[in-house]
Short mmCIF file of C-alpha atoms and ligand atoms in Angstrom, two decimals:
data_model
loop_
_atom_site.label_atom_id
_atom_site.label_comp_id
_atom_site.label_asym_id
_atom_site.label_seq_id
_atom_site.Cartn_x
_atom_site.Cartn_y
_atom_site.Cartn_z
CA MET A 1 -1.26 -57.28 -6.28
CA LEU A 2 -1.58 -53.79 -7.84
CA LYS A 3 -5.34 -54.28 -7.87
CA THR A 4 -5.32 -54.49 -4.10
CA LEU A 5 -3.52 -51.17 -3.61
CA THR A 6 -5.68 -48.22 -2.71
CA ALA A 7 -5.65 -45.12 -4.93
CA ALA A 8 -3.78 -43.27 -2.17
CA ALA A 9 -1.10 -45.94 -2.06
CA VAL A 10 -0.67 -45.82 -5.83
CA SER A 11 -0.37 -42.03 -5.67
CA ALA A 12 2.18 -42.30 -2.88
CA LEU A 13 4.28 -44.67 -4.98
CA LEU A 14 4.08 -42.33 -7.94
CA PHE A 15 5.14 -39.38 -5.79
CA ALA A 16 8.07 -41.31 -4.42
CA ALA A 17 9.12 -42.25 -7.94
CA SER A 18 8.82 -38.71 -9.22
CA ALA A 19 10.62 -37.18 -6.23
CA ALA A 20 13.46 -39.61 -6.74
CA SER A 21 13.74 -38.56 -10.37
CA ALA A 22 13.86 -34.77 -9.99
CA ALA A 23 14.95 -33.57 -13.38
CA THR A 24 15.35 -30.57 -15.61
CA LEU A 25 12.50 -30.18 -18.06
CA THR A 26 12.82 -28.07 -21.18
CA ALA A 27 10.42 -25.60 -22.73
CA GLU A 28 10.39 -23.17 -25.64
CA ALA A 29 8.70 -19.87 -26.27
CA THR A 30 8.61 -17.17 -28.92
CA LEU A 31 8.19 -13.53 -27.99
CA LYS A 32 6.48 -11.28 -30.52
CA ALA A 33 7.62 -7.88 -29.34
CA ASP A 34 6.69 -6.34 -32.71
CA GLN A 35 3.02 -7.32 -32.26
CA PRO A 36 1.94 -5.43 -29.11
CA GLY A 37 -1.43 -6.41 -27.72
CA PRO A 38 -3.88 -4.63 -25.40
CA LYS A 39 -2.95 -2.64 -22.34
CA ILE A 40 -2.73 -4.57 -19.08
CA ASP A 41 -4.84 -2.28 -16.93
CA LYS A 42 -3.40 -1.53 -13.51
CA TYR A 43 -6.81 -2.44 -12.08
CA VAL A 44 -5.89 -6.09 -12.80
CA TYR A 45 -3.96 -5.81 -9.52
CA GLY A 46 -7.01 -4.75 -7.48
CA GLN A 47 -7.85 -5.84 -3.95
CA PHE A 48 -11.04 -6.89 -2.21
CA SER A 49 -11.54 -5.82 1.42
CA GLU A 50 -14.79 -6.88 3.06
CA HIS A 51 -16.22 -6.44 6.54
CA LEU A 52 -15.38 -10.05 7.36
CA GLY A 53 -13.42 -11.48 10.28
CA ALA A 54 -10.35 -9.37 10.94
CA GLY A 55 -10.24 -8.00 7.40
CA ILE A 56 -11.31 -4.45 8.27
CA TYR A 57 -11.41 -4.33 12.07
CA GLU A 58 -7.86 -5.19 13.26
CA GLY A 59 -6.61 -5.46 9.68
CA VAL A 60 -7.20 -1.85 8.67
CA TRP A 61 -9.09 -0.07 11.41
CA VAL A 62 -7.64 0.06 14.93
CA GLY A 63 -9.18 3.37 15.98
CA GLU A 64 -7.54 6.67 16.74
CA ASN A 65 -6.76 5.78 20.36
CA SER A 66 -4.97 2.52 19.56
CA LYS A 67 -1.36 1.99 20.63
CA ILE A 68 -0.79 0.58 17.15
CA PRO A 69 0.58 3.44 15.05
CA ASN A 70 -2.24 4.81 12.93
CA VAL A 71 -3.38 7.80 10.96
CA ARG A 72 -6.94 8.74 11.86
CA GLY A 73 -7.54 5.16 13.08
CA ILE A 74 -6.06 3.40 10.03
CA ARG A 75 -2.97 1.32 10.76
CA THR A 76 0.19 2.75 9.28
CA ASP A 77 2.11 -0.52 8.83
CA VAL A 78 -0.65 -1.92 6.61
CA VAL A 79 -0.96 1.27 4.56
CA ASN A 80 2.81 1.38 4.02
CA ALA A 81 2.92 -2.27 2.93
CA LEU A 82 0.05 -1.77 0.48
CA LYS A 83 1.68 1.34 -0.98
CA GLU A 84 4.73 -0.80 -1.80
CA ILE A 85 2.67 -3.08 -4.05
CA LYS A 86 0.97 -0.05 -5.62
CA VAL A 87 -2.57 -1.22 -4.96
CA PRO A 88 -4.58 0.47 -7.72
CA LEU A 89 -8.14 -0.29 -6.59
CA ILE A 90 -9.94 -1.51 -3.46
CA ARG A 91 -13.38 -3.13 -3.60
CA TRP A 92 -15.52 -2.51 -0.51
CA PRO A 93 -17.66 -3.14 1.65
CA GLY A 94 -18.39 -6.68 0.37
CA GLY A 95 -19.01 -9.40 -0.71
CA CYS A 96 -22.05 -10.85 0.92
CA PHE A 97 -21.74 -8.12 3.55
CA ALA A 98 -22.56 -5.46 0.94
CA ASP A 99 -26.10 -6.73 0.47
CA GLU A 100 -26.96 -6.20 4.13
CA TYR A 101 -25.04 -2.95 4.44
CA HIS A 102 -26.87 0.32 4.87
CA TRP A 103 -24.52 3.21 4.26
CA ARG A 104 -26.24 5.53 6.72
CA ASP A 105 -25.11 3.21 9.54
CA GLY A 106 -21.53 4.19 8.76
CA ILE A 107 -21.56 8.01 8.73
CA GLY A 108 -21.67 10.69 11.42
CA PRO A 109 -20.14 10.62 14.92
CA ARG A 110 -18.76 7.17 15.54
CA ASP A 111 -20.13 6.85 19.04
CA GLN A 112 -23.63 7.34 17.67
CA ARG A 113 -23.44 4.77 14.91
CA PRO A 114 -25.60 1.66 15.35
CA SER A 115 -24.04 -1.68 16.19
CA ARG A 116 -25.25 -4.45 13.90
CA LYS A 117 -24.76 -8.16 13.56
CA ASN A 118 -22.61 -9.34 10.66
CA ASN A 119 -24.96 -12.14 9.73
CA TRP A 120 -22.89 -13.53 6.90
CA TRP A 121 -19.64 -13.77 8.76
CA GLY A 122 -19.91 -15.48 12.11
CA GLY A 123 -22.62 -13.19 13.49
CA SER A 124 -19.84 -10.93 14.75
CA PRO A 125 -20.63 -7.42 16.00
CA GLU A 126 -20.32 -4.70 13.38
CA SER A 127 -19.59 -1.40 15.09
CA ASN A 128 -19.87 0.62 11.89
CA HIS A 129 -16.83 2.60 13.03
CA PHE A 130 -15.40 1.98 9.59
CA GLY A 131 -17.84 3.56 7.15
CA THR A 132 -17.78 5.66 4.01
CA HIS A 133 -15.37 8.37 5.23
CA GLU A 134 -13.00 5.87 6.82
CA PHE A 135 -12.97 3.73 3.67
CA PHE A 136 -12.08 6.66 1.43
CA ASP A 137 -9.45 7.78 3.92
CA PHE A 138 -7.93 4.27 3.76
CA ALA A 139 -8.04 4.16 -0.06
CA GLU A 140 -6.54 7.64 -0.32
CA GLN A 141 -3.76 6.83 2.17
CA VAL A 142 -2.90 3.75 0.11
CA GLY A 143 -3.20 5.73 -3.15
CA ALA A 144 -5.86 3.37 -4.52
CA ASP A 145 -9.09 4.06 -6.37
CA ALA A 146 -12.40 3.06 -4.84
CA TYR A 147 -14.71 0.33 -6.06
CA VAL A 148 -17.93 0.53 -4.05
CA SER A 149 -20.46 -2.32 -4.03
CA ILE A 150 -24.09 -1.29 -3.80
CA ASN A 151 -26.72 -3.15 -1.79
CA VAL A 152 -29.15 -4.61 -4.31
CA GLY A 153 -30.22 -7.72 -2.40
CA SER A 154 -31.84 -5.95 0.57
CA GLY A 155 -31.58 -2.32 -0.52
CA ASP A 156 -33.42 -0.27 -3.10
CA PRO A 157 -32.60 2.20 -5.87
CA THR A 158 -33.28 5.19 -3.60
CA GLU A 159 -30.71 4.03 -1.06
CA MET A 160 -28.21 3.56 -3.90
CA ARG A 161 -28.94 6.97 -5.45
CA GLU A 162 -28.64 8.77 -2.14
CA TRP A 163 -25.33 7.09 -1.27
CA ILE A 164 -23.92 7.97 -4.67
CA GLU A 165 -25.11 11.58 -4.29
CA TYR A 166 -23.64 11.76 -0.80
CA MET A 167 -20.28 10.56 -2.09
CA THR A 168 -20.09 12.45 -5.38
CA SER A 169 -22.23 15.60 -5.36
CA PRO A 170 -20.20 18.84 -5.58
CA GLY A 171 -23.35 20.97 -5.12
CA GLU A 172 -25.26 22.57 -2.28
CA ASP A 173 -27.86 19.84 -2.00
CA THR A 174 -28.64 18.41 1.41
CA LEU A 175 -26.66 15.19 0.93
CA ALA A 176 -23.52 17.07 -0.18
CA GLN A 177 -23.90 19.35 2.83
CA GLU A 178 -24.30 16.38 5.12
CA ARG A 179 -21.05 14.98 3.74
CA ARG A 180 -19.35 18.31 4.44
CA LYS A 181 -20.75 18.37 7.96
CA ASN A 182 -19.19 14.93 8.41
CA GLY A 183 -15.80 16.29 7.47
CA ARG A 184 -15.42 15.97 3.71
CA ASP A 185 -15.76 19.08 1.60
CA LYS A 186 -14.80 17.85 -1.86
CA PRO A 187 -16.67 14.90 -3.34
CA PHE A 188 -15.04 11.51 -3.04
CA LYS A 189 -13.70 9.99 -6.24
CA VAL A 190 -15.73 6.87 -7.05
CA PRO A 191 -14.57 5.47 -10.38
CA VAL A 192 -16.18 2.02 -10.06
CA ILE A 193 -19.54 0.90 -8.64
CA GLY A 194 -20.82 -2.67 -8.48
CA ILE A 195 -24.59 -3.00 -8.80
CA GLY A 196 -25.01 -5.97 -6.49
CA ASN A 197 -22.77 -8.85 -5.51
CA GLU A 198 -23.40 -12.53 -6.18
CA THR A 199 -27.09 -11.88 -6.75
CA TRP A 200 -27.32 -15.56 -7.73
CA GLY A 201 -26.45 -16.42 -4.10
CA CYS A 202 -25.93 -14.33 -0.96
CA GLY A 203 -26.90 -11.17 -2.85
CA GLY A 204 -30.54 -12.17 -3.27
CA GLY A 205 -30.84 -15.71 -4.63
CA MET A 206 -32.00 -14.40 -8.01
CA THR A 207 -32.28 -16.01 -11.41
CA PRO A 208 -30.32 -14.25 -14.18
CA GLU A 209 -33.61 -13.08 -15.70
CA TYR A 210 -34.78 -11.56 -12.42
CA TYR A 211 -31.42 -9.93 -11.73
CA SER A 212 -31.28 -8.46 -15.24
CA ASN A 213 -34.61 -6.74 -14.58
CA GLU A 214 -33.42 -5.55 -11.18
CA TYR A 215 -30.20 -4.26 -12.69
CA ARG A 216 -32.11 -2.29 -15.31
CA ARG A 217 -34.31 -0.78 -12.59
CA PHE A 218 -31.34 0.24 -10.44
CA ASN A 219 -29.54 1.54 -13.51
CA GLU A 220 -32.36 3.99 -14.28
CA PHE A 221 -31.61 5.74 -10.97
CA PHE A 222 -27.84 5.46 -11.22
CA HIS A 223 -27.60 8.72 -13.19
CA LYS A 224 -24.25 8.04 -14.78
CA GLY A 225 -22.90 11.41 -15.80
CA THR A 226 -20.71 14.27 -14.70
CA ASP A 227 -21.02 13.99 -10.92
CA ASN A 228 -21.13 10.20 -11.04
CA PRO A 229 -18.90 8.97 -13.85
CA ALA A 230 -18.46 5.54 -12.24
CA LEU A 231 -18.12 2.42 -14.34
CA ARG A 232 -21.16 0.21 -13.72
CA ILE A 233 -20.32 -3.40 -12.92
CA ALA A 234 -23.09 -5.97 -13.23
CA VAL A 235 -23.05 -9.22 -11.30
CA GLY A 236 -21.62 -11.92 -13.51
CA PRO A 237 -21.28 -15.66 -13.24
CA SER A 238 -19.87 -17.93 -10.60
CA GLY A 239 -17.17 -20.09 -12.16
CA GLY A 240 -18.44 -21.75 -15.30
CA ASP A 241 -22.10 -20.66 -15.22
CA GLU A 242 -22.41 -19.76 -18.90
CA ASN A 243 -26.19 -19.41 -18.78
CA TRP A 244 -25.85 -16.53 -16.33
CA THR A 245 -23.50 -14.70 -18.69
CA GLU A 246 -25.70 -15.39 -21.69
CA VAL A 247 -28.89 -14.07 -20.08
CA VAL A 248 -27.33 -11.05 -18.38
CA MET A 249 -25.36 -9.97 -21.46
CA LYS A 250 -28.48 -10.30 -23.61
CA GLN A 251 -30.92 -8.62 -21.27
CA ILE A 252 -28.77 -5.83 -19.86
CA GLY A 253 -26.82 -5.17 -23.06
CA ASN A 254 -23.60 -3.29 -23.58
CA ARG A 255 -24.97 0.25 -23.12
CA ARG A 256 -26.06 -0.13 -19.52
CA MET A 257 -22.89 -1.60 -18.03
CA GLU A 258 -19.15 -1.23 -18.41
CA GLY A 259 -18.17 -4.43 -16.64
CA LEU A 260 -19.43 -7.91 -15.84
CA SER A 261 -17.99 -9.62 -12.79
CA LEU A 262 -16.68 -13.17 -12.55
CA HIS A 263 -16.11 -14.91 -9.22
CA TYR A 264 -13.99 -18.01 -9.04
CA TYR A 265 -12.24 -19.42 -5.98
CA THR A 266 -9.58 -22.13 -6.03
CA LEU A 267 -10.42 -24.94 -3.58
CA PRO A 268 -7.83 -27.75 -3.61
CA THR A 269 -10.55 -30.42 -3.49
CA GLY A 270 -13.25 -28.47 -5.30
CA ASN A 271 -15.51 -29.48 -2.40
CA TRP A 272 -16.98 -26.71 -0.23
CA ASP A 273 -17.50 -29.10 2.70
CA LYS A 274 -13.83 -30.10 2.86
CA LYS A 275 -11.77 -27.66 0.88
CA GLY A 276 -8.26 -28.72 1.93
CA ALA A 277 -5.65 -27.39 4.34
CA SER A 278 -3.62 -24.22 3.86
CA ILE A 279 -0.43 -25.85 5.24
CA ASN A 280 0.95 -29.36 5.73
CA PHE A 281 -0.43 -30.56 2.40
CA ASP A 282 1.05 -33.23 0.14
CA LYS A 283 1.98 -33.17 -3.52
CA GLN A 284 -1.41 -34.47 -4.57
CA ALA A 285 -3.02 -31.46 -2.87
CA TRP A 286 -0.46 -29.20 -4.58
CA ALA A 287 -1.31 -30.68 -8.00
CA ASP A 288 -5.05 -30.63 -7.28
CA THR A 289 -4.86 -26.96 -6.30
CA PHE A 290 -3.13 -25.98 -9.52
CA ALA A 291 -5.52 -28.13 -11.56
CA GLN A 292 -8.36 -26.17 -9.95
CA THR A 293 -6.78 -22.78 -10.55
CA LEU A 294 -6.05 -23.57 -14.20
CA LYS A 295 -9.82 -23.59 -14.71
CA MET A 296 -9.68 -19.82 -14.42
CA GLU A 297 -8.43 -19.56 -18.00
CA ASP A 298 -11.22 -21.82 -19.32
CA PHE A 299 -13.79 -19.66 -17.57
CA ILE A 300 -12.32 -16.44 -18.94
CA VAL A 301 -12.28 -17.90 -22.46
CA LYS A 302 -15.82 -19.28 -22.29
CA HIS A 303 -17.41 -16.18 -20.78
CA SER A 304 -15.47 -13.93 -23.17
CA ALA A 305 -16.85 -15.89 -26.12
CA ILE A 306 -20.40 -15.25 -24.92
CA MET A 307 -19.57 -11.60 -24.34
CA ASP A 308 -18.09 -11.39 -27.86
CA LYS A 309 -21.44 -12.53 -29.23
CA HIS A 310 -23.41 -9.80 -27.45
CA ASP A 311 -20.68 -7.17 -27.33
CA PRO A 312 -18.37 -7.57 -30.32
CA GLU A 313 -16.92 -4.08 -29.76
CA LYS A 314 -15.71 -5.23 -26.33
CA LYS A 315 -17.31 -2.30 -24.51
CA VAL A 316 -18.01 -4.46 -21.47
CA ALA A 317 -14.97 -5.66 -19.55
CA LEU A 318 -14.72 -8.85 -17.54
CA TYR A 319 -14.06 -7.95 -13.89
CA VAL A 320 -12.74 -10.96 -11.99
CA ASP A 321 -13.55 -9.16 -8.79
CA GLU A 322 -13.24 -12.15 -6.47
CA TRP A 323 -10.53 -14.76 -6.95
CA GLY A 324 -7.96 -16.62 -4.90
CA THR A 325 -7.51 -19.70 -2.75
CA TRP A 326 -10.13 -20.77 -0.23
CA TYR A 327 -8.99 -23.42 2.27
CA ASP A 328 -10.43 -24.89 5.45
CA VAL A 329 -10.04 -22.23 8.14
CA GLU A 330 -7.04 -22.36 10.43
CA PRO A 331 -7.99 -24.79 13.24
CA GLY A 332 -9.19 -22.99 16.35
CA THR A 333 -10.33 -19.87 14.52
CA ASN A 334 -13.91 -18.74 13.95
CA PRO A 335 -15.17 -20.65 10.88
CA GLY A 336 -17.05 -17.52 9.79
CA HIS A 337 -13.87 -15.44 9.67
CA LEU A 338 -12.17 -17.30 6.80
CA TYR A 339 -8.70 -17.01 8.30
CA GLN A 340 -6.12 -19.16 6.53
CA LEU A 341 -2.34 -19.29 6.29
CA ASN A 342 -0.50 -18.41 3.11
CA THR A 343 2.41 -20.34 1.64
CA LEU A 344 4.65 -20.52 -1.38
CA ARG A 345 1.81 -22.39 -3.11
CA ASP A 346 -0.34 -19.24 -2.87
CA GLY A 347 2.44 -17.07 -4.30
CA VAL A 348 2.97 -19.35 -7.30
CA LEU A 349 -0.79 -19.64 -7.81
CA ALA A 350 -1.16 -15.85 -7.81
CA ALA A 351 1.44 -15.60 -10.59
CA VAL A 352 -0.35 -18.29 -12.63
CA ASN A 353 -3.51 -16.20 -12.47
CA PHE A 354 -1.72 -12.95 -13.29
CA ASN A 355 -0.37 -14.61 -16.43
CA PHE A 356 -3.92 -15.59 -17.45
CA PHE A 357 -5.21 -12.08 -16.80
CA HIS A 358 -2.42 -10.62 -18.95
CA LYS A 359 -3.05 -13.08 -21.75
CA HIS A 360 -6.71 -12.06 -21.85
CA ALA A 361 -6.17 -8.36 -21.28
CA ASP A 362 -8.51 -7.54 -24.16
CA ARG A 363 -11.45 -8.46 -21.88
CA VAL A 364 -10.04 -8.70 -18.37
CA LYS A 365 -9.62 -5.10 -17.28
CA MET A 366 -9.87 -5.53 -13.55
CA THR A 367 -9.55 -8.18 -10.86
CA ALA A 368 -9.74 -8.14 -7.06
CA VAL A 369 -8.01 -10.80 -5.05
CA ALA A 370 -9.94 -12.05 -2.02
CA GLN A 371 -8.99 -10.61 0.35
CA THR A 372 -6.42 -7.98 1.34
CA ILE A 373 -5.83 -8.64 5.05
CA ASN A 374 -6.48 -11.61 7.37
CA VAL A 375 -9.10 -13.20 5.09
CA LEU A 376 -8.64 -15.99 2.50
CA GLN A 377 -5.62 -15.45 0.18
CA ALA A 378 -4.41 -12.40 2.04
CA MET A 379 -1.52 -10.10 1.27
CA ILE A 380 -1.05 -9.32 4.94
CA LEU A 381 -1.77 -11.12 8.21
CA THR A 382 -1.86 -9.14 11.44
CA LYS A 383 -1.55 -10.03 15.11
CA ASP A 384 -1.90 -7.12 17.52
CA ASP A 385 0.83 -4.65 16.52
CA LYS A 386 2.65 -7.10 14.23
CA ILE A 387 2.15 -7.78 10.56
CA LEU A 388 3.35 -10.51 8.25
CA LEU A 389 3.72 -10.15 4.47
CA THR A 390 2.68 -13.34 2.70
CA PRO A 391 4.17 -15.05 -0.37
CA THR A 392 1.10 -13.76 -2.23
CA TYR A 393 2.08 -10.21 -1.26
CA TYR A 394 5.51 -10.77 -2.75
CA ALA A 395 4.07 -12.18 -5.99
CA PHE A 396 2.03 -8.97 -6.30
CA LYS A 397 5.17 -6.95 -5.63
CA MET A 398 7.18 -8.76 -8.30
CA TYR A 399 4.45 -8.13 -10.89
CA VAL A 400 4.15 -4.36 -10.27
CA PRO A 401 5.92 -3.53 -13.59
CA PHE A 402 2.96 -5.11 -15.42
CA GLN A 403 0.56 -2.44 -14.17
CA ASP A 404 -0.51 -0.32 -17.16
CA SER A 405 1.96 -2.10 -19.40
CA THR A 406 1.32 -3.25 -22.98
CA SER A 407 0.90 -6.99 -23.36
CA LEU A 408 3.21 -8.81 -25.78
CA PRO A 409 2.31 -12.18 -27.28
CA LEU A 410 4.40 -15.02 -25.90
CA ASP A 411 3.81 -18.39 -27.57
CA LEU A 412 4.80 -20.97 -25.01
CA LYS A 413 5.16 -24.71 -25.41
CA ALA A 414 5.15 -25.95 -21.83
CA PRO A 415 6.17 -29.44 -20.73
CA THR A 416 3.72 -31.27 -18.49
CA PHE A 417 4.02 -33.07 -15.19
CA THR A 418 1.77 -35.71 -13.66
CA PHE A 419 0.69 -36.48 -10.12
CA GLY A 420 -1.92 -39.13 -9.54
CA ASP A 421 -4.72 -38.42 -11.98
CA LYS A 422 -3.58 -34.85 -12.74
CA THR A 423 -1.43 -33.86 -15.70
CA LEU A 424 -0.62 -30.17 -15.71
CA PRO A 425 1.53 -27.75 -17.67
CA ALA A 426 4.72 -27.21 -15.68
CA ILE A 427 4.90 -23.49 -16.39
CA ASN A 428 2.86 -20.57 -17.58
CA ALA A 429 4.08 -17.12 -18.50
CA SER A 430 3.22 -13.70 -19.91
CA ALA A 431 5.17 -10.80 -21.35
CA ALA A 432 4.66 -7.05 -21.60
CA LYS A 433 6.34 -3.78 -22.38
CA GLY A 434 6.33 -1.77 -19.18
CA LYS A 435 5.65 1.94 -18.80
CA ASP A 436 9.43 2.34 -18.52
CA GLY A 437 9.87 0.94 -22.04
CA LYS A 438 11.53 -2.26 -20.79
CA THR A 439 10.30 -5.74 -21.62
CA TYR A 440 9.14 -7.93 -18.73
CA ILE A 441 8.38 -11.65 -18.60
CA GLY A 442 6.54 -13.17 -15.64
CA LEU A 443 6.71 -16.92 -15.12
CA ALA A 444 5.32 -19.50 -12.72
CA ASN A 445 6.78 -22.98 -12.37
CA MET A 446 3.98 -25.15 -10.96
CA ASN A 447 6.12 -28.29 -10.87
CA PRO A 448 7.03 -28.92 -7.23
CA ASP A 449 10.05 -31.09 -8.08
CA ASP A 450 11.64 -30.13 -11.36
CA GLU A 451 13.46 -27.14 -12.69
CA VAL A 452 12.41 -26.00 -16.17
CA LYS A 453 14.93 -24.66 -18.66
CA LEU A 454 13.09 -22.28 -20.97
CA THR A 455 14.53 -20.97 -24.23
CA VAL A 456 12.80 -17.85 -25.55
CA ASP A 457 13.23 -16.73 -29.13
CA LEU A 458 13.27 -12.95 -28.73
CA GLY A 459 12.44 -12.32 -32.39
CA THR A 460 12.92 -8.66 -33.23
CA LEU A 461 13.61 -7.58 -29.65
CA LYS A 462 17.14 -6.32 -29.16
CA ALA A 463 18.16 -7.08 -25.61
CA THR A 464 21.54 -7.83 -24.09
CA LYS A 465 20.88 -7.90 -20.37
CA VAL A 466 18.50 -9.94 -18.21
CA SER A 467 17.87 -9.24 -14.55
CA GLY A 468 15.02 -9.98 -12.20
CA GLU A 469 13.73 -11.64 -9.07
CA VAL A 470 12.76 -15.15 -8.04
CA LEU A 471 10.42 -16.32 -5.27
CA THR A 472 10.88 -19.90 -4.13
CA ALA A 473 11.62 -22.00 -1.05
CA PRO A 474 12.66 -25.56 -0.21
CA LYS A 475 9.19 -26.61 0.97
CA MET A 476 5.85 -26.40 -0.87
CA ASP A 477 4.17 -24.93 2.20
CA ALA A 478 7.01 -22.61 3.19
CA ARG A 479 5.61 -19.47 4.76
CA ASN A 480 6.57 -16.36 6.63
CA GLU A 481 5.97 -16.47 10.37
CA MET A 482 4.58 -13.70 12.54
CA GLY A 483 7.30 -11.89 14.47
CA GLN A 484 10.15 -13.56 12.58
CA ALA A 485 12.22 -12.35 9.64
CA ALA A 486 10.49 -13.29 6.40
CA THR A 487 12.13 -16.18 4.53
CA VAL A 488 9.79 -16.54 1.56
CA VAL A 489 10.81 -13.32 -0.17
CA PRO A 490 11.94 -12.50 -3.69
CA VAL A 491 15.69 -12.51 -4.21
CA SER A 492 17.84 -11.43 -7.10
CA TYR A 493 17.55 -13.82 -10.05
CA LYS A 494 20.74 -15.12 -11.63
CA GLY A 495 19.28 -17.86 -13.85
CA GLY A 496 18.96 -15.89 -17.11
CA LYS A 497 21.28 -15.49 -20.08
CA ILE A 498 20.97 -13.83 -23.49
CA THR A 499 22.93 -15.11 -26.47
CA GLY A 500 22.10 -13.40 -29.74
CA ASN A 501 18.32 -13.30 -29.83
CA LYS A 502 17.91 -16.32 -27.54
CA LEU A 503 17.07 -15.91 -23.89
CA THR A 504 17.50 -18.90 -21.61
CA LEU A 505 15.89 -18.98 -18.18
CA SER A 506 16.32 -21.63 -15.49
CA LEU A 507 13.11 -21.72 -13.53
CA PRO A 508 13.49 -23.47 -10.18
CA ALA A 509 10.83 -25.97 -9.13
CA LYS A 510 7.82 -24.25 -7.45
CA SER A 511 8.82 -20.71 -8.19
CA VAL A 512 7.79 -17.33 -9.51
CA VAL A 513 10.28 -15.50 -11.71
CA VAL A 514 9.95 -12.00 -13.18
CA VAL A 515 12.69 -10.81 -15.50
CA LYS A 516 13.44 -7.47 -17.10
CA LEU A 517 15.17 -7.34 -20.46
CA ASP A 518 17.40 -4.36 -21.33
O1 AHR B 1 -14.83 -13.46 -0.17
C1 AHR B 1 -15.74 -14.12 0.65
C2 AHR B 1 -17.13 -14.24 0.04
O2 AHR B 1 -17.05 -15.02 -1.11
C3 AHR B 1 -17.75 -12.97 -0.44
O3 AHR B 1 -18.36 -12.26 0.57
C4 AHR B 1 -18.76 -13.45 -1.42
O4 AHR B 1 -19.03 -12.51 -2.42
C5 AHR B 1 -18.14 -14.72 -1.95
O5 AHR B 1 -19.03 -15.77 -1.93
#
C-alpha cells in the first residue's frame, strides 16, 4: 500500500504526524567569552540597491516635485527607516545594470539626461534622474558608505578612471570642476569599488582566466592612492564555483584586490525556472528553503579554504555582496521587476545568514542583501506614499548591536528536525561582545513546529541579567500588510533565565531571538 503512495502524499503524512507532535527540543552551547575572535565588521549589514523595478525609482527617488515627502527628491520615510537599522554601506548601481551603465548619463541637469532602456530588467525606461549625485545624497542622508560598481562588461578602463576622478578628485582638474559645476564641491567619499559584477554571467560572460586578465588591466588604471583609497573588489564565484575562486585568486593575487565577491541566492526549489512562492507555501517549502540557505556556510568555508591557500595572511576579504531569497515574482507584476512578498520565513532566514557571517568574520568582512526596497528580499516595500517594513527589516534591526562587535566563539550542539527528505539543524546562533561592552547572542529557530530549550554554559562570563527581543508569528508566511499596523515585529523577550553560569533560553518555533547579557 505504501508503495502506491506518491512522494507528496508521504510528505503530507509526515507533516501531519510532526504537527501533531509539536514538542520542546533541547540544545546545549558553550560560550567562550575569554577567547574573543575577529571583529564583526559593520559592513556585514550592507545593502544592495540596483536600478531594477521599483528599487530606485519609487523606492528611493520620487523627484523634488512629488507629493510624497522628500529631501531633494529622495523619499523621507525610506531614509528614516533605513537610518533606524543603521545601514552601513549601499552597493549601487547594480547588479547586471552596472555593466550597461554609463555614468555620464546620470550627471548634469536632469531634464537633459538621456533616457535609456533597462535591458536587463524588463526593458523599462531608465530616466537617469537618479545618478551619481543623487546616489551620494541618498547614501549621505541614510548615513551609509558608498560601494560603487564599475562597468567592466561594456565599459573600459578610461570610463572607470574618469568616473573615479570625477567622484574623488579634490583638485582643479576638469573632472573635479565639472563635479563642482554640478553642485558638489568636496569630493564624494567612495570607500569601496567593485571592478565588475558577475563577469561570469550578465557582466560579460567571461571565463575566470579572461576576467583575471581584464581585472589586471582595469586595476592598472584604478590608481589606488590618496584621492582614491577605495577597497578594490574583484568578481568572485557564484555559489559553489570553486574553480572561479581558484583561478581568480591565483591570477589576480592578494596585492591587487582587497575583496572577492560571492553571490548566492536562496531559491526554495533550487530551480531558476520555478523558484517557489513567497507566500502560501507549505512546510516542505519551508524546509527546502532553509536547506538551500544552509549551503551558504558550505560555500563560505570552501571558498575561504581556497583563499587561505593563495592568501594565508587573509588580506583579501570575502564580500558576499549579493545574497537573499529569490522567489517567483508576485503574480500580476512585471517578471523583470523581481517584486516578491516578505514573510516571517525571510526574517528567520536573514538571521541564519547573519549567524554564518559572524562565525566566519575572519574572512567575511562585508555583505549586501539583495535588495533594499521593492526587489527580492527587501527591507521595505512601497506603494505610492505608503511603506511597509518587512520581517527581514526587523531581523536587521534586532542584529544592529553586532555591527562592529567582537565575535565570541559559541560551540552549539543543535538538535535536528526532518521534513520529507530534509533533515536540518533546528537552530543556529552566534555571539559577540558589542561596542557597548555587553554580550549579545543572536539565534534563529528554523523548526516551524517546535520550541527549542537551549542551555548555554557561560564559562567565565559573569552575567546576571538577560533581556532581548523575539520575532515570531503564528503562521510561517505571516507578513506585514501595506497600510495596516505591522504584526510581525520584534517584541520584548521573556524566555531567558540565568542561574549561576548557566543561561537558559526558550526559543519559540520559527523565530529570531537576540539577547543581551548584563
Ligand atoms: O539582484 C538581482 C541580480 O542578481 C543582479 O543584478 C545580478 O548581479 C544577480 O544575478
